[in-house]
XYZ file of C-alpha atoms in Angstrom:
713
model
C -25.174 -17.162 4.213
C -22.639 -14.801 3.479
C -20.887 -16.510 6.602
C -20.875 -19.473 5.571
C -18.367 -17.884 2.404
C -16.871 -15.733 3.924
C -15.673 -18.428 6.295
C -14.735 -21.134 3.869
C -13.036 -18.237 0.815
C -10.993 -16.930 3.112
C -9.858 -20.638 4.427
C -9.104 -21.238 0.907
C -6.786 -18.555 0.214
C -4.651 -19.640 3.055
C -4.592 -23.714 1.818
C -3.338 -21.415 -1.119
C -0.539 -19.510 0.179
C 0.728 -22.741 2.177
C 1.068 -24.667 -1.293
C 2.008 -21.861 -2.580
C 4.903 -21.118 0.281
C 5.520 -24.941 0.040
C 6.254 -24.753 -3.717
C 8.617 -21.976 -3.659
C 10.249 -23.349 -0.949
C 11.376 -26.423 -2.103
C 13.341 -25.405 -4.375
C 17.220 -25.478 -3.002
C 18.868 -22.369 -3.439
C 21.180 -23.313 -5.187
C 19.661 -25.410 -7.539
C 21.286 -26.678 -10.839
C 24.557 -24.572 -9.519
C 27.915 -26.542 -9.898
C 30.418 -24.229 -8.630
C 31.229 -24.636 -4.734
C 32.395 -21.091 -4.203
C 29.385 -20.326 -6.479
C 26.807 -21.661 -4.140
C 28.781 -20.306 -1.113
C 28.021 -16.866 -2.439
C 24.387 -17.127 -3.472
C 24.012 -18.573 0.697
C 25.539 -15.732 1.437
C 23.668 -13.333 0.146
C 20.538 -14.652 0.132
C 21.390 -15.324 4.139
C 22.318 -11.294 4.679
C 19.172 -9.914 2.734
C 17.058 -12.161 4.832
C 18.571 -11.474 7.431
C 18.626 -7.716 7.412
C 14.973 -7.708 6.310
C 14.639 -9.600 9.346
C 16.523 -7.562 12.004
C 14.682 -4.684 10.590
C 11.419 -5.888 11.302
C 12.150 -6.881 14.341
C 12.976 -4.125 15.620
C 9.888 -2.205 14.133
C 7.921 -4.457 15.757
C 9.261 -3.097 19.305
C 7.876 -0.601 18.197
C 4.334 -1.362 17.040
C 4.472 -2.934 20.437
C 4.304 -0.071 22.601
C 2.436 1.973 20.180
C -0.685 -0.197 20.170
C -1.268 -1.341 23.923
C -0.925 2.676 24.538
C -3.067 3.648 21.765
C -6.330 0.550 22.451
C -5.044 2.271 26.355
C -5.882 6.080 24.958
C -9.414 4.134 22.548
C -10.623 2.616 25.660
C -9.879 6.060 28.137
C -11.163 8.312 25.897
C -14.399 6.797 23.381
C -17.810 5.837 24.745
C -20.829 6.997 23.389
C -22.580 8.491 26.670
C -25.848 7.296 24.422
C -25.674 3.808 25.577
C -24.673 3.606 28.947
C -25.037 0.393 29.122
C -21.801 -0.777 27.750
C -18.259 1.489 26.975
C -18.077 1.255 23.617
C -14.219 2.342 23.889
C -12.644 -0.980 25.432
C -14.805 -2.781 22.479
C -12.634 -1.004 19.706
C -9.433 -1.571 21.109
C -9.983 -5.327 21.545
C -10.796 -5.008 17.702
C -8.365 -1.983 16.657
C -5.789 -4.245 17.842
C -6.872 -7.627 15.908
C -6.740 -5.467 12.934
C -3.287 -4.308 13.965
C -2.426 -8.131 14.840
C -3.752 -9.024 11.457
C -1.983 -6.083 9.970
C 2.257 -7.317 11.304
C 1.269 -10.656 9.928
C 0.160 -9.748 6.476
C 3.498 -8.000 6.450
C 5.649 -11.032 8.216
C 3.806 -13.438 5.796
C 5.480 -11.515 2.538
C 8.317 -10.595 4.196
C 9.244 -13.971 4.554
C 8.237 -14.905 1.490
C 9.947 -12.004 -0.410
C 13.348 -13.124 1.019
C 12.753 -16.792 0.472
C 12.176 -16.445 -3.906
C 13.814 -13.953 -4.860
C 17.414 -16.186 -4.898
C 15.111 -19.284 -6.133
C 14.012 -16.905 -8.818
C 17.677 -16.529 -9.070
C 18.487 -19.707 -9.917
C 15.718 -21.127 -11.836
C 16.590 -18.166 -14.890
C 19.099 -20.690 -14.952
C 17.119 -23.221 -16.146
C 14.265 -21.221 -17.413
C 12.439 -17.538 -18.011
C 9.308 -20.071 -17.386
C 10.593 -21.378 -14.793
C 11.541 -17.935 -12.659
C 8.563 -16.270 -14.090
C 6.343 -18.837 -11.925
C 8.604 -18.317 -8.667
C 8.775 -14.633 -8.734
C 4.614 -14.725 -9.383
C 4.017 -18.654 -6.827
C 6.385 -15.690 -4.500
C 4.313 -12.890 -4.521
C 0.401 -14.996 -4.304
C 1.887 -15.794 -0.767
C 1.620 -12.547 -0.403
C -1.555 -11.359 -2.462
C -3.916 -14.958 -1.606
C -2.688 -14.506 2.792
C -3.010 -11.152 3.222
C -6.233 -10.418 1.584
C -7.806 -13.396 3.091
C -6.468 -12.562 7.013
C -8.116 -9.064 6.171
C -11.481 -11.364 5.312
C -11.487 -13.839 7.857
C -10.602 -10.794 10.340
C -13.465 -8.502 10.225
C -15.849 -12.231 9.829
C -14.158 -13.249 13.308
C -14.078 -9.608 14.853
C -17.740 -8.743 13.896
C -18.866 -13.444 15.353
C -16.411 -12.340 18.539
C -17.954 -8.919 19.266
C -21.220 -9.767 18.983
C -21.667 -12.418 20.646
C -19.872 -10.380 23.417
C -21.665 -6.942 23.744
C -24.955 -6.605 25.043
C -27.718 -8.279 22.769
C -29.617 -4.682 22.866
C -26.675 -2.091 21.199
C -28.110 -1.017 18.319
C -26.101 -2.504 14.724
C -25.331 0.702 14.627
C -22.782 0.961 17.247
C -21.788 -1.922 16.857
C -20.328 -1.584 13.015
C -18.373 1.787 15.103
C -16.922 -0.354 17.642
C -15.512 -2.999 14.233
C -14.111 0.486 12.899
C -11.393 0.013 15.560
C -9.679 -2.960 12.700
C -9.470 -1.082 10.103
C -7.863 1.976 12.222
C -5.221 -0.975 13.877
C -4.063 -1.808 10.044
C -3.845 1.420 9.346
C -2.150 2.462 12.099
C 1.157 -0.505 11.429
C 0.470 0.755 7.639
C 1.654 3.885 8.587
C 5.464 2.380 10.026
C 5.815 0.048 7.062
C 4.702 2.292 4.140
C 7.232 5.554 6.645
C 10.188 3.003 7.937
C 9.830 0.961 5.099
C 10.037 3.385 2.279
C 13.402 5.516 4.477
C 15.250 2.402 4.996
C 14.959 1.472 0.890
C 15.765 5.140 0.022
C 18.639 5.468 1.773
C 20.299 2.979 0.720
C 19.021 3.503 -3.046
C 20.341 6.725 -3.011
C 23.161 5.923 -1.418
C 24.440 2.980 -3.871
C 23.510 4.282 -6.701
C 25.275 7.771 -6.388
C 28.480 6.834 -5.156
C 28.428 3.263 -6.871
C 27.232 4.601 -10.289
C 27.519 8.240 -10.772
C 31.248 8.501 -8.437
C 32.924 5.520 -9.003
C 31.470 4.125 -12.586
C 30.710 0.318 -11.351
C 27.297 -1.633 -12.085
C 24.115 -1.664 -9.587
C 24.034 -4.480 -7.400
C 28.536 -4.379 -7.580
C 29.391 -6.166 -4.683
C 32.170 -4.499 -4.276
C 29.815 -1.313 -3.161
C 28.556 -1.772 0.605
C 24.744 -0.007 0.097
C 23.444 -3.069 -2.077
C 23.088 -4.895 -0.299
C 21.209 -2.857 2.404
C 19.303 -1.816 -1.020
C 17.988 -4.648 -1.271
C 17.101 -5.228 1.581
C 14.944 -2.805 1.468
C 13.085 -4.071 -1.753
C 11.751 -5.947 0.648
C 11.292 -3.568 4.101
C 9.109 -1.018 1.600
C 7.949 -2.544 -1.662
C 6.919 -5.425 0.104
C 5.602 -5.017 3.618
C 4.834 -1.522 3.191
C 2.477 -2.438 0.104
C 1.399 -4.928 1.665
C -0.356 -2.728 4.958
C -0.976 -0.063 3.041
C -3.788 -2.199 0.979
C -4.700 -3.993 3.895
C -5.854 -1.219 5.980
C -7.716 0.359 2.569
C -9.094 -3.087 2.894
C -10.253 -2.778 6.136
C -11.201 0.639 6.087
C -13.419 0.651 3.048
C -15.187 -2.188 3.945
C -15.626 -0.544 7.658
C -16.902 2.434 6.317
C -19.286 0.235 4.243
C -20.715 -1.489 7.450
C -20.874 1.453 8.940
C -22.782 3.312 6.624
C -25.380 0.562 5.888
C -25.538 -0.344 9.342
C -29.082 0.682 9.511
C -30.341 0.060 6.464
C -29.322 -3.767 7.253
C -29.704 -4.370 10.490
C -30.725 -7.923 10.764
C -29.787 -8.492 7.489
C -26.598 -10.730 8.428
C -26.006 -11.107 3.900
C -26.612 -7.589 3.260
C -24.757 -6.192 6.012
C -21.388 -8.375 5.456
C -21.868 -8.553 1.972
C -18.735 -5.182 1.702
C -16.254 -8.600 3.200
C -18.248 -10.943 0.580
C -16.746 -8.781 -1.789
C -12.239 -9.804 -1.040
C -14.247 -13.332 -0.134
C -14.526 -13.840 -3.273
C -11.837 -12.156 -5.014
C -10.016 -14.879 -3.760
C -11.680 -18.075 -6.628
C -11.388 -15.575 -9.140
C -7.702 -14.342 -8.484
C -6.989 -17.936 -8.245
C -8.914 -19.195 -11.262
C -6.905 -15.458 -12.811
C -2.849 -17.755 -11.973
C -4.430 -21.352 -13.406
C -5.282 -18.925 -16.663
C -1.783 -17.557 -17.445
C 1.593 -19.215 -18.843
C 5.390 -17.487 -19.812
C 7.662 -19.933 -22.025
C 8.999 -17.042 -23.616
C 11.277 -13.513 -22.585
C 8.384 -11.194 -24.669
C 5.102 -12.926 -22.635
C 6.572 -11.225 -19.185
C 5.427 -8.399 -19.447
C 1.990 -8.954 -20.967
C 1.375 -11.347 -18.601
C 0.832 -9.618 -16.178
C -1.206 -6.764 -17.239
C -3.253 -9.560 -18.804
C -3.496 -11.156 -15.055
C -5.358 -7.635 -14.282
C -7.667 -7.456 -16.801
C -8.795 -11.423 -16.941
C -9.262 -11.137 -12.972
C -11.366 -7.328 -13.546
C -14.145 -9.534 -16.435
C -13.927 -12.399 -14.267
C -14.930 -9.981 -10.752
C -17.506 -8.175 -12.634
C -19.345 -11.183 -14.522
C -19.438 -13.501 -10.455
C -19.898 -10.133 -8.464
C -23.369 -9.667 -10.271
C -25.174 -12.531 -9.191
C -23.752 -12.408 -6.043
C -24.927 -8.824 -5.672
C -28.193 -10.334 -7.019
C -28.531 -13.019 -3.921
C -26.516 -11.292 -0.982
C -28.884 -7.805 -1.339
C -32.717 -6.597 -1.027
C -33.748 -6.258 -4.335
C -34.818 -2.432 -2.912
C -33.740 -0.658 0.516
C -33.266 2.495 2.092
C -30.277 4.678 3.185
C -30.718 8.198 5.305
C -34.698 7.805 3.542
C -33.786 6.963 -0.070
C -34.542 4.415 -1.934
C -30.971 2.742 -4.371
C -31.517 -0.930 -5.459
C -29.266 -3.821 -5.786
C -28.548 -3.434 -9.727
C -26.935 0.157 -8.204
C -24.699 -1.406 -6.229
C -23.931 -3.382 -8.417
C -23.356 -0.672 -10.993
C -21.488 1.306 -7.930
C -18.376 -1.813 -7.615
C -18.099 -1.915 -11.249
C -17.100 1.329 -11.589
C -14.627 1.419 -8.850
C -13.399 -1.475 -10.682
C -13.094 -0.261 -13.719
C -11.707 3.018 -12.139
C -8.973 0.791 -11.087
C -8.066 -0.913 -13.921
C -7.444 2.738 -15.645
C -6.209 4.612 -13.138
C -3.548 1.647 -13.430
C -3.048 1.483 -17.083
C -2.482 5.473 -16.870
C 0.047 5.160 -14.769
C 1.377 2.958 -17.056
C 1.275 5.294 -19.988
C 3.783 8.032 -18.146
C 5.983 5.273 -16.142
C 6.821 3.331 -19.319
C 9.874 3.210 -21.215
C 7.365 2.059 -24.022
C 5.142 5.003 -24.145
C 6.520 9.208 -25.185
C 6.049 9.723 -21.872
C 9.335 8.799 -20.098
C 11.285 8.475 -23.917
C 11.198 12.298 -23.973
C 12.596 12.404 -20.284
C 14.939 10.627 -20.726
C 15.311 12.614 -24.148
C 16.195 15.336 -21.935
C 18.931 13.823 -20.225
C 21.533 14.835 -23.170
C 21.226 18.311 -21.931
C 22.366 17.223 -18.123
C 20.611 17.078 -14.835
C 18.838 20.159 -14.775
C 16.593 19.209 -18.266
C 15.962 15.777 -17.025
C 14.425 17.248 -13.778
C 12.361 19.818 -15.165
C 11.098 17.115 -17.955
C 10.487 14.490 -14.690
C 7.694 17.060 -13.017
C 6.495 18.142 -15.824
C 5.606 14.704 -16.658
C 4.266 14.192 -13.160
C 2.230 16.923 -12.541
C -0.106 15.842 -16.452
C 0.308 12.784 -15.410
C -2.112 13.505 -12.356
C -5.067 15.214 -14.949
C -6.127 11.886 -15.959
C -6.181 8.965 -12.715
C -8.039 12.425 -11.119
C -11.053 12.498 -13.969
C -11.477 8.302 -13.169
C -12.005 9.356 -9.434
C -14.078 12.084 -10.357
C -16.528 9.674 -12.187
C -15.811 6.997 -9.530
C -17.149 8.686 -6.929
C -20.393 10.516 -8.427
C -21.331 7.640 -10.375
C -21.417 5.889 -6.879
C -22.801 8.690 -5.195
C -25.721 8.875 -7.661
C -26.839 5.120 -8.040
C -26.240 4.451 -4.552
C -25.052 7.728 -1.891
C -22.868 7.379 0.703
C -23.055 3.407 0.619
C -22.381 3.421 -3.266
C -19.053 5.315 -2.770
C -17.788 2.479 0.046
C -18.706 -0.017 -2.709
C -16.746 1.948 -5.199
C -13.769 1.629 -3.772
C -13.844 -2.051 -2.347
C -14.442 -2.795 -6.216
C -11.287 -1.129 -7.055
C -9.723 -3.258 -4.347
C -11.609 -6.790 -5.951
C -9.187 -7.536 -7.557
C -6.388 -6.893 -4.263
C -4.742 -10.812 -4.208
C -4.183 -10.331 -8.236
C -2.597 -6.402 -7.568
C -0.520 -7.837 -4.602
C 0.184 -10.460 -6.292
C 2.186 -8.673 -8.830
C 3.474 -5.653 -6.883
C 5.556 -9.080 -4.825
C 6.601 -9.996 -7.581
C 8.788 -6.892 -8.372
C 11.120 -6.811 -5.277
C 11.141 -10.456 -5.881
C 12.740 -10.174 -9.612
C 14.706 -7.223 -8.688
C 15.742 -9.151 -5.914
C 16.449 -12.005 -7.917
C 18.668 -9.929 -10.619
C 20.625 -8.798 -7.777
C 21.972 -11.817 -7.011
C 22.584 -13.281 -10.169
C 24.665 -9.218 -10.203
C 26.814 -9.937 -6.895
C 26.883 -13.740 -7.349
C 28.706 -13.970 -10.382
C 26.379 -15.753 -11.998
C 25.997 -16.361 -15.745
C 25.250 -13.895 -18.531
C 22.416 -15.481 -19.533
C 21.189 -15.860 -15.820
C 21.425 -11.447 -15.358
C 19.782 -10.688 -18.779
C 16.531 -13.400 -18.193
C 16.114 -11.502 -14.101
C 16.584 -7.812 -16.257
C 13.896 -9.357 -17.917
C 12.232 -10.179 -15.583
C 12.824 -7.057 -13.344
C 11.428 -5.066 -16.513
C 8.577 -5.943 -15.928
C 7.997 -5.852 -12.537
C 9.180 -2.267 -12.646
C 6.175 -1.218 -14.939
C 2.832 -2.997 -12.575
C 5.028 -1.362 -9.515
C 4.492 1.650 -10.910
C 0.879 0.420 -12.071
C 0.901 -0.916 -8.595
C 1.315 2.716 -6.533
C -0.889 4.344 -9.380
C -3.496 1.715 -8.078
C -3.042 1.958 -4.469
C -3.048 5.611 -4.250
C -6.698 5.580 -6.249
C -7.706 3.881 -3.788
C -6.575 5.334 -1.144
C -9.056 7.857 -2.432
C -11.704 6.700 -3.085
C -10.964 4.366 0.532
C -10.707 7.878 2.178
C -13.585 9.425 0.966
C -15.912 6.365 1.659
C -14.757 6.997 5.728
C -14.325 10.261 5.045
C -18.563 9.975 4.089
C -19.134 7.577 7.103
C -17.112 10.071 9.927
C -20.629 12.208 8.522
C -23.297 10.059 9.472
C -22.072 8.137 12.274
C -21.164 11.963 13.556
C -24.966 12.587 12.426
C -26.505 10.406 13.982
C -25.120 10.461 17.473
C -25.927 14.480 17.453
C -29.127 14.086 16.109
C -29.296 11.522 19.573
C -27.334 14.657 21.705
C -29.877 17.510 20.021
C -33.404 16.464 18.526
C -33.814 14.783 15.298
C -34.572 18.378 12.774
C -30.523 17.875 13.383
C -28.473 18.351 9.816
C -24.972 18.209 10.106
C -24.418 17.699 6.501
C -26.445 21.889 6.677
C -24.189 22.685 8.678
C -21.220 22.477 7.309
C -20.924 25.185 4.698
C -17.968 26.305 2.447
C -18.890 30.030 3.273
C -18.174 29.722 7.106
C -14.691 30.357 7.912
C -14.055 27.337 10.128
C -14.884 25.098 7.212
C -12.666 26.616 4.966
C -9.114 27.926 6.778
C -10.075 24.086 7.741
C -9.998 23.599 4.173
C -6.387 24.775 3.894
C -5.085 23.546 6.883
C -6.671 20.087 5.359
C -4.845 21.354 1.642
C -1.555 21.980 3.727
C -0.940 18.836 5.867
C 0.203 16.203 2.774
C 2.924 18.991 1.280
C 4.324 19.120 5.356
C 4.352 15.403 5.557
C 6.422 14.760 1.995
C 8.868 17.162 2.983
C 9.791 15.559 6.251
C 9.647 12.101 5.031
C 11.650 13.738 2.355
C 14.215 15.586 4.400
C 14.245 11.942 6.598
C 15.185 10.760 3.261
C 18.012 13.132 2.450
C 19.151 12.611 6.284
C 19.934 8.668 6.591
C 21.388 8.247 2.849
C 23.797 12.031 3.268
C 25.322 8.972 5.939
C 25.010 5.895 3.637
C 26.752 8.356 0.571
C 29.468 9.327 3.597
C 29.754 5.106 5.203
C 29.904 3.376 1.534
C 33.018 6.281 0.332
C 34.830 5.763 3.731
C 34.810 2.073 3.132
C 35.897 2.449 -0.584
C 38.398 4.807 0.377
C 39.590 2.464 3.692
C 39.401 -0.616 2.385
C 42.239 -1.389 1.062
C 41.374 -3.809 -2.225
C 37.963 -3.365 -1.995
C 37.267 -1.705 -5.741
C 39.458 -4.085 -6.943
C 37.501 -6.914 -5.815
C 39.842 -8.389 -3.363
C 38.330 -7.467 -0.131
C 34.392 -7.864 1.587
C 32.328 -4.513 1.419
C 31.032 -3.837 5.284
C 27.404 -4.297 4.457
C 25.966 -5.562 7.507
C 27.156 -1.266 8.955
C 25.081 -0.004 5.566
C 21.935 -1.656 6.368
C 22.299 -0.907 10.550
C 22.488 3.121 9.449
C 19.416 2.970 7.248
C 17.182 1.211 9.914
C 18.096 2.627 12.871
C 17.315 5.407 10.475
C 14.056 4.520 9.291
C 12.563 3.987 13.062
C 13.776 7.383 14.588
C 12.846 9.450 11.242
C 9.241 7.957 10.367
C 8.157 8.999 14.581
C 7.724 12.517 13.834
C 5.033 11.622 10.461
C 3.520 10.264 12.178
C 2.643 12.152 15.041
C 1.753 15.019 12.091
C -1.505 12.437 11.201
C -2.294 10.847 13.538
C -2.315 14.459 16.104
C -4.034 16.270 13.614
C -7.340 16.109 13.714
C -7.693 15.241 17.051
C -6.546 17.947 17.427
C -8.510 19.494 15.196
C -11.265 17.483 16.449
C -10.460 18.251 20.471
C -10.348 22.202 19.408
C -12.432 23.190 17.092
C -15.121 20.355 17.200
C -17.003 17.902 13.919
C -16.558 20.724 10.901
C -13.293 21.675 11.248
C -12.703 17.989 11.459
C -14.292 17.905 8.166
C -12.888 20.473 6.765
C -9.038 19.222 6.892
C -10.283 15.613 5.843
C -11.190 16.812 2.567
C -8.368 19.112 2.426
C -6.182 16.582 2.376
C -7.517 14.304 0.870
C -7.913 16.344 -2.564
C -4.728 18.269 -2.004
C -2.452 14.267 -0.724
C -4.825 12.478 -3.940
C -2.847 15.057 -6.880
C 0.961 14.696 -4.509
C 0.800 11.241 -4.616
C 0.091 10.801 -7.897
C 2.374 13.030 -9.122
C 4.982 12.420 -6.905
C 5.176 8.608 -7.769
C 4.668 8.869 -11.420
C 7.207 11.215 -11.600
C 9.876 9.159 -9.734
C 8.628 5.450 -11.959
C 10.072 8.292 -15.134
C 12.789 9.275 -13.800
C 13.965 5.293 -12.516
C 12.760 3.480 -16.244
C 14.357 6.979 -18.323
C 17.493 5.920 -16.923
C 16.497 1.898 -17.552
C 15.575 3.189 -20.993
C 19.089 4.461 -21.468
C 21.149 1.679 -19.775
C 19.464 -0.323 -23.198
C 21.735 1.244 -25.175
C 19.555 3.959 -25.852
C 20.826 7.289 -26.727
C 24.547 6.579 -25.994
C 23.741 3.974 -22.665
C 25.875 3.023 -19.804
C 28.790 5.382 -18.493
C 27.771 8.241 -20.398
C 26.664 11.232 -19.583
C 23.630 10.828 -20.508
C 23.020 8.508 -18.745
C 25.139 10.313 -15.232
C 22.074 12.480 -15.649
C 19.660 9.952 -15.324
C 21.121 8.496 -12.544
C 20.679 11.882 -11.019
C 17.245 12.176 -12.060
C 16.271 8.970 -10.758
C 17.490 9.471 -7.393
C 16.387 12.899 -7.415
C 12.729 10.489 -7.819
C 13.500 7.411 -5.688
C 12.075 9.915 -2.338
C 9.144 11.256 -4.771
C 8.164 7.240 -5.494
C 8.651 4.874 -2.861
C 8.312 7.376 0.062
C 6.714 10.106 0.509
C 4.257 9.883 -2.531
C 3.225 5.702 -1.032
C 3.181 6.661 2.100
C 0.167 10.138 1.748
C -2.051 7.096 1.096
C -1.949 6.731 4.958
C -2.429 9.893 5.483
C -5.021 10.509 4.087
C -7.055 7.058 4.850
C -5.152 6.656 8.541
C -6.636 10.101 8.916
C -10.440 9.600 8.360
C -10.303 6.542 10.364
C -8.827 7.572 12.910
C -11.526 10.484 13.407
C -13.818 8.172 12.449
C -13.622 5.704 15.051
C -12.720 8.956 17.444
C -16.511 10.761 16.288
C -17.906 9.810 19.917
C -15.065 11.529 21.734
C -15.813 14.847 19.271
C -19.498 14.545 19.399
C -19.018 14.992 23.845
C -16.009 16.821 23.543
C -14.942 18.670 21.359
C -15.251 21.947 20.099
C -13.189 22.561 23.591
C -12.554 26.909 21.744
C -15.757 26.696 19.365
C -18.583 25.285 19.503
């Protein structure tokens, strides 16, 4: 039954994505525009953004393709469980890895394509009404949401069916699930490039555009005279659409794989129960469609509440529907590791994760929206200069990590009590239960942001920019919520993968050393190896953040110099009589992103492999635990500090505290510039660090068991 439902709902999701894509693309890019010059400007700007985004993706995909082939070969050679001498698991794991990588790439491409098509159409729709513009932006985001989740569910189902069909029949179910984990590794590996590379690209352009354009030259944001504005708009798409999409695709695939690995022994022979984790994502497709049909906007005041309402409505419907799905698909009672659990307990695990995700999102909104006191306090601090603005922003970020961490802690403790490690994995999928909606409103943000920039650059009527600013303001809030949601999901996903890693390692070590062997009992915090490994894991997020921030800084330096050069050497540029060389700025961001994303990638993927090979399973466990706990805190505080600085600036630009052009505003711009790499590069990229390290360790468990501990056994 589960196979049929997953297949049907996945195809439904793809059909819905295709429908929304056709609705958006049917709108002419110059709809309602009479002026010939304005039509030409719209076409030129749209083409520059779309071509810049696709050019970056093509270059990035070339690097990804090389990586996929090389790493698939490494997997095929190194991974082979010697307890199953009749099959080479590495070969099949490599197939799953390639499959996951390709689907992740396809998901990012779909999101990027529709975002670059939807931005200009949102602009011209804003000339008609706020309702039309809102619908175009949301429909564009919906293509990303439905397309990605449908491909994730369908991909996982197909890889299960294909591998089950071609692998030996006598292969234990848990080994099959462990092979399928390669799918999650493929998705997460691509997310590494998309998140880190996209983050470096967008923030190099953004910092350059802001510091030279707004602070030094005193020209408005998205002014066509600024050579970096096209690169900035391109960056919104490659970082916040393709990057976020790949990130959450990875979370979805990894959480599902973790749950299936943990439950493989208990549900061997029960296909419906085994595929229950995939079914959670599939059920979110019709629930999200129903949610979209229920939300309408007719006035500017309704925009922001409508987006938040979408999350709440979809969460409420999922809570009801999943009760019945759980009762039908899971047995009333079952055992994992000799401990009995119930289907009702699993449902409450799902519900805990679902609620925790909503709570983390709302907490993030409180600390990053200028509707609330914390951000207004940061804005007020700008009156005494950039230094106090940065101090208050950093303090806000540190404080903002407390509430989400407590919520996530409860989302770990309660499921653990109710259903053990399996419960934690289901809780992470519960947090991702409304993933379609989360991706929809997240992709809505860059589309709306681009729409405002296009309106400014194309010299559209003032009411168009006013309406796109309303959409963009709501998008800024939802983007912050999306980042909080993504970080929370990454933490739970990583813990679920950690549990799956220990479960798989324990099974292999029992086969090797006898049934009395207890891996969990051997992982002792007072063991110097484990304790030292915790320290190594804890420092990884700091070092990774330093690398990505320096990468943004280096790229931004080149961008700043290029913008200054053009202002200085192109006659008539500042007077609006000459055109800026936007392509050169896009090229600078592209080259910097592709070059600078390599070293952080080696750090993330190399650390657990080297640790496991030299020091063994216990050391890997310490590294994973340390990076998970420390990385989550840094990710939340970085993202929220950056979001607060951004919205403090926007609060001042609305006319508060003196408004644009004042010293207060300049201080706010400096804070926003400091926060840019924190909220859009380092912070979100830490999601990948904690997840990729864990899924990589899970996949390479057979290698660690057979060859690990070279220096310390």
